Structure formats: structure tokens, C-alpha cells
């Protein structure tokens, strides 16, 4: 699933034909290529191996993956997000290998700092949820690309860190010089959710933090 939402597509070239393609260059990324091939083999799926990736001819797989959207609409289904930590880690690893840049300690398997890019707001939120469930901090921000290939395209950048266990806003000497903290007067209603254990997660401008609930006994 992780490979599909970052590197895959589902299409029907003609009536009665169903295809799922996972893109991965055999020459540029031999380790990822071998990893996907091993995965497909272990799953028992019939696939065609190409230098640019893999094509799986399977109607059931096509019908399962096609509804997950195209490009800027892609997302992970809730049953995947609710899996156990070991499966979530495998999904996160595949997604980062597909559309991320990582500094990972290969011996321990732990993340240092990871950046992930997608045009899908929903997928970015999915990955942030997975990272949080695995105990990582994950900052999310929206920017428009300025390169000539996709100028003006809205992209979501997610920075995942295992070293920092809380969101960060002012970090580094340059950031401290360019950013300013101040109190802002607010007029209006303020809402407080009530949950059984008295702890909720809130997110604003792509940054998340655990917070206490005002009235846990009402949950």
C-alpha cells in the first residue's frame, strides 16, 4: 500500500483488462526495485518486470486500489491507518522510500530526519498520523513549487523526526532571527473537547501537539 500511494497507478487499457503499475527504476534505485520485486513475489501476485518498474495484472487488486485516487487525491484507507505499529512502520518506510528523502541509521532502522513531499493534502495528513502513532514528531507545511516543471503546483512537505518529540517553530539561528513570537488578542468562542482520558491531539498550521482536555469526567 505504501509503494502504491507514492509510486503506483491503476488503469484499464481496454475492456476486461486491469492493470496496477508500480514505478521504480531498476538502474537508479536497485535496492528499492529488488524490495518491490520480493514483496510482489511473496504476495503471490502475477507481475511483469520492466526496467521502469512492475505491472500487475490482477482485477481484485485493481478494484481495491483504484478508488484511492490519482496523484493529488491519493490517500490511505482507514483500515491501513488503524493497523498495528509493525505494519504501520513498514507502510511508512515504503512511502518514504517512494517519495521521501531520509537520513536513517541503517543499523538501528531509526529515522534521523525525513522529508516527504506530496501534492495530496489527504495523503500528507495520513502520513503525519502514522508518524505520530509511531512516536515521531511530524511537521506539515504547504508551499507552491517554483521549479520550471511544476511551477505553482501546491505541494505538502512533511518533516518527520525521531530526535525531536515535539513540534518546533523556532529552530536554528536563522529561524530565530526571521520569526517573532507575540500574543494576539482573540475575541470569540473557545471550545474544549471532552474525552475519557483527558488527553487530545490538536493541530494548527500543520503542527501538532498533545494537550489536556478541560473536562475529562464529561467524556
Short mmCIF file of C-alpha atoms in Angstrom, two decimals:
data_model
loop_
_atom_site.label_atom_id
_atom_site.label_comp_id
_atom_site.label_asym_id
_atom_site.label_seq_id
_atom_site.Cartn_x
_atom_site.Cartn_y
_atom_site.Cartn_z
CA UNK A 1 0.00 0.00 0.00
CA UNK A 2 2.83 2.37 0.83
CA UNK A 3 4.50 1.76 -2.51
CA UNK A 4 1.24 2.19 -4.38
CA UNK A 5 0.20 5.57 -2.95
CA UNK A 6 3.62 7.03 -3.74
CA UNK A 7 4.72 5.23 -6.90
CA UNK A 8 1.63 3.45 -8.24
CA UNK A 9 -1.27 3.83 -10.62
CA UNK A 10 -4.30 1.70 -11.54
CA UNK A 11 -5.78 1.73 -15.03
CA UNK A 12 -7.77 -0.33 -17.52
CA UNK A 13 -6.21 -0.17 -21.02
CA UNK A 14 -9.17 -1.97 -22.55
CA UNK A 15 -12.37 -3.73 -21.56
CA UNK A 16 -11.64 -6.76 -19.40
CA UNK A 17 -8.01 -5.71 -18.75
CA UNK A 18 -6.96 -4.46 -15.32
CA UNK A 19 -3.51 -3.15 -14.50
CA UNK A 20 -1.68 -1.88 -11.43
CA UNK A 21 1.72 -0.35 -12.06
CA UNK A 22 4.44 0.40 -9.51
CA UNK A 23 7.11 2.71 -10.90
CA UNK A 24 10.70 2.22 -9.81
CA UNK A 25 13.88 2.49 -11.85
CA UNK A 26 15.93 -0.68 -11.85
CA UNK A 27 19.07 1.28 -12.69
CA UNK A 28 18.62 4.32 -10.45
CA UNK A 29 17.22 2.55 -7.36
CA UNK A 30 18.27 -1.12 -7.45
CA UNK A 31 17.62 -1.66 -3.71
CA UNK A 32 14.06 -0.36 -3.88
CA UNK A 33 13.49 -2.27 -7.12
CA UNK A 34 14.59 -5.54 -5.54
CA UNK A 35 12.50 -4.84 -2.44
CA UNK A 36 9.32 -4.38 -4.50
CA UNK A 37 10.03 -7.47 -6.58
CA UNK A 38 10.49 -9.56 -3.43
CA UNK A 39 7.26 -8.16 -1.98
CA UNK A 40 5.22 -8.99 -5.09
CA UNK A 41 6.74 -12.47 -5.23
CA UNK A 42 5.89 -13.15 -1.59
CA UNK A 43 2.34 -11.93 -2.17
CA UNK A 44 1.93 -14.44 -4.98
CA UNK A 45 0.83 -11.80 -7.49
CA UNK A 46 1.43 -12.26 -11.23
CA UNK A 47 3.60 -9.40 -12.42
CA UNK A 48 5.62 -8.24 -15.39
CA UNK A 49 9.07 -6.91 -14.62
CA UNK A 50 10.28 -3.86 -16.58
CA UNK A 51 13.30 -1.59 -16.23
CA UNK A 52 10.97 1.22 -15.12
CA UNK A 53 9.01 -0.85 -12.59
CA UNK A 54 6.35 -3.54 -12.37
CA UNK A 55 2.94 -4.20 -13.93
CA UNK A 56 0.49 -6.44 -12.06
CA UNK A 57 -2.46 -7.84 -14.00
CA UNK A 58 -4.99 -8.53 -11.25
CA UNK A 59 -8.65 -7.44 -11.25
CA UNK A 60 -9.10 -7.74 -7.49
CA UNK A 61 -6.03 -5.61 -6.76
CA UNK A 62 -7.12 -3.06 -9.36
CA UNK A 63 -10.58 -2.75 -7.82
CA UNK A 64 -9.06 -2.36 -4.36
CA UNK A 65 -6.56 0.33 -5.29
CA UNK A 66 -8.32 2.33 -8.00
CA UNK A 67 -10.66 4.14 -5.52
CA UNK A 68 -7.65 5.52 -3.61
CA UNK A 69 -7.46 8.37 -6.11
CA UNK A 70 -4.98 9.83 -8.54
CA UNK A 71 -1.97 11.99 -7.78
CA UNK A 72 -3.26 14.96 -5.72
CA UNK A 73 -6.25 12.93 -4.44
CA UNK A 74 -4.46 9.82 -3.17
CA UNK A 75 -4.99 8.63 0.38
CA UNK A 76 -4.66 5.62 2.67
CA UNK A 77 -7.83 3.80 3.76
CA UNK A 78 -8.76 3.85 7.44
CA UNK A 79 -8.13 0.11 7.87
CA UNK A 80 -4.48 0.73 7.00
CA UNK A 81 -4.17 3.69 9.38
CA UNK A 82 -5.60 1.54 12.18
CA UNK A 83 -3.08 -1.29 11.77
CA UNK A 84 -0.56 -2.24 14.44
CA UNK A 85 2.76 -0.44 14.81
CA UNK A 86 4.84 -3.04 12.95
CA UNK A 87 2.67 -2.80 9.85
CA UNK A 88 2.48 0.99 10.10
CA UNK A 89 6.29 1.12 10.20
CA UNK A 90 6.50 -0.99 7.03
CA UNK A 91 3.97 1.26 5.30
CA UNK A 92 5.80 4.42 6.39
CA UNK A 93 9.15 3.02 5.24
CA UNK A 94 7.73 2.24 1.79
CA UNK A 95 6.13 5.69 1.46
CA UNK A 96 9.34 7.47 2.41
CA UNK A 97 11.34 5.26 0.04
CA UNK A 98 8.88 6.19 -2.70
CA UNK A 99 8.51 9.96 -2.25
CA UNK A 100 10.84 10.92 0.55
CA UNK A 101 14.39 11.81 1.40
CA UNK A 102 15.75 10.28 4.58
CA UNK A 103 18.74 10.17 6.85
CA UNK A 104 18.34 6.79 8.50
CA UNK A 105 20.59 4.79 10.78
CA UNK A 106 20.68 1.52 8.82
CA UNK A 107 21.85 -0.48 11.83
CA UNK A 108 19.03 0.55 14.15
CA UNK A 109 16.42 1.33 11.49
CA UNK A 110 15.61 4.61 13.26
CA UNK A 111 14.94 7.88 11.49
CA UNK A 112 17.10 10.93 11.91
CA UNK A 113 15.30 13.49 9.80
CA UNK A 114 12.96 12.67 6.93
CA UNK A 115 11.30 14.90 4.38
CA UNK A 116 8.29 13.73 2.39
CA UNK A 117 6.59 15.55 -0.47
CA UNK A 118 3.15 15.03 -1.98
CA UNK A 119 0.51 17.02 -3.85
CA UNK A 120 -2.24 15.24 -1.91
CA UNK A 121 -3.34 17.04 1.25
CA UNK A 122 -5.13 13.93 2.49
CA UNK A 123 -2.11 11.67 1.97
CA UNK A 124 0.13 14.15 3.78
CA UNK A 125 -2.26 14.03 6.73
CA UNK A 126 -2.28 10.22 6.59
CA UNK A 127 1.49 10.05 6.79
CA UNK A 128 1.55 12.56 9.64
CA UNK A 129 -0.95 10.39 11.53
CA UNK A 130 1.20 7.28 11.02
CA UNK A 131 4.35 9.09 12.14
CA UNK A 132 2.64 10.35 15.31
CA UNK A 133 1.31 6.86 16.12
CA UNK A 134 4.87 5.52 15.81
CA UNK A 135 6.17 8.12 18.26
CA UNK A 136 7.76 10.58 15.82
CA UNK A 137 7.17 14.29 15.53
CA UNK A 138 5.91 15.39 12.13
CA UNK A 139 5.59 18.97 10.92
CA UNK A 140 3.47 19.66 7.86
CA UNK A 141 3.56 22.76 5.67
CA UNK A 142 2.12 23.85 2.35
CA UNK A 143 4.19 25.54 -0.33
CA UNK A 144 3.93 26.23 -4.04
CA UNK A 145 6.64 24.78 -6.24
CA UNK A 146 8.81 27.24 -8.11
CA UNK A 147 10.71 24.89 -10.42
CA UNK A 148 10.02 25.02 -14.16
CA UNK A 149 8.50 21.51 -14.25
CA UNK A 150 5.64 22.19 -11.84
CA UNK A 151 5.61 25.91 -11.16
CA UNK A 152 2.72 26.97 -8.97
CA UNK A 153 1.69 23.42 -8.01
CA UNK A 154 0.61 23.15 -4.37
CA UNK A 155 2.85 20.69 -2.51
CA UNK A 156 2.70 19.45 1.04
CA UNK A 157 6.03 18.97 2.77
CA UNK A 158 6.24 16.76 5.83
CA UNK A 159 9.31 16.69 8.07
CA UNK A 160 9.46 13.59 10.28
CA UNK A 161 11.94 13.37 13.13
CA UNK A 162 12.65 10.75 15.75
CA UNK A 163 15.06 13.04 17.56
CA UNK A 164 12.52 15.77 18.28
CA UNK A 165 9.46 14.52 20.14
CA UNK A 166 7.52 17.78 19.91
CA UNK A 167 6.65 20.20 17.10
CA UNK A 168 9.08 23.00 16.51
CA UNK A 169 8.61 26.51 15.14
CA UNK A 170 11.73 28.49 16.03
CA UNK A 171 14.70 26.28 15.28
CA UNK A 172 18.20 27.31 14.35
CA UNK A 173 19.85 30.71 14.33
CA UNK A 174 18.33 31.79 11.00
CA UNK A 175 14.80 30.87 12.07
CA UNK A 176 15.12 32.74 15.36
CA UNK A 177 16.17 35.89 13.52
CA UNK A 178 13.33 35.76 10.99
CA UNK A 179 10.49 34.64 13.29
CA UNK A 180 8.76 36.53 16.06
CA UNK A 181 6.60 35.31 18.91
CA UNK A 182 3.83 37.53 20.21
CA UNK A 183 0.46 37.41 21.97
CA UNK A 184 -2.62 38.05 19.86
CA UNK A 185 -5.93 39.17 21.31
CA UNK A 186 -8.75 36.80 20.45
CA UNK A 187 -12.44 37.55 20.56
CA UNK A 188 -14.94 34.75 20.09
CA UNK A 189 -15.81 31.35 21.44
CA UNK A 190 -13.18 28.87 22.57
CA UNK A 191 -14.14 25.20 22.52
CA UNK A 192 -12.76 22.41 24.68
CA UNK A 193 -13.32 18.77 23.67
CA UNK A 194 -14.07 16.24 26.38
CA UNK A 195 -12.53 12.75 26.10
CA UNK A 196 -12.38 9.87 28.60
CA UNK A 197 -8.63 10.00 29.28
CA UNK A 198 -8.36 13.80 29.30
CA UNK A 199 -5.74 13.98 26.53
CA UNK A 200 -6.32 15.19 22.97
CA UNK A 201 -4.13 15.98 20.00
CA UNK A 202 -4.59 19.34 18.33
CA UNK A 203 -3.14 20.59 15.07
CA UNK A 204 -2.76 24.10 13.73
CA UNK A 205 -0.95 25.18 10.57
CA UNK A 206 0.35 21.64 10.13
CA UNK A 207 1.91 21.40 13.60
CA UNK A 208 0.56 19.02 16.21
CA UNK A 209 0.79 18.86 19.99
CA UNK A 210 -0.73 16.74 22.75
CA UNK A 211 -2.92 18.79 25.07
CA UNK A 212 -5.00 18.26 28.17
CA UNK A 213 -8.79 18.22 27.90
CA UNK A 214 -10.60 20.60 30.21
CA UNK A 215 -13.31 18.24 31.45
CA UNK A 216 -12.23 14.57 31.21
CA UNK A 217 -15.01 13.43 33.55
CA UNK A 218 -17.59 14.54 30.98
CA UNK A 219 -16.21 12.16 28.33
#
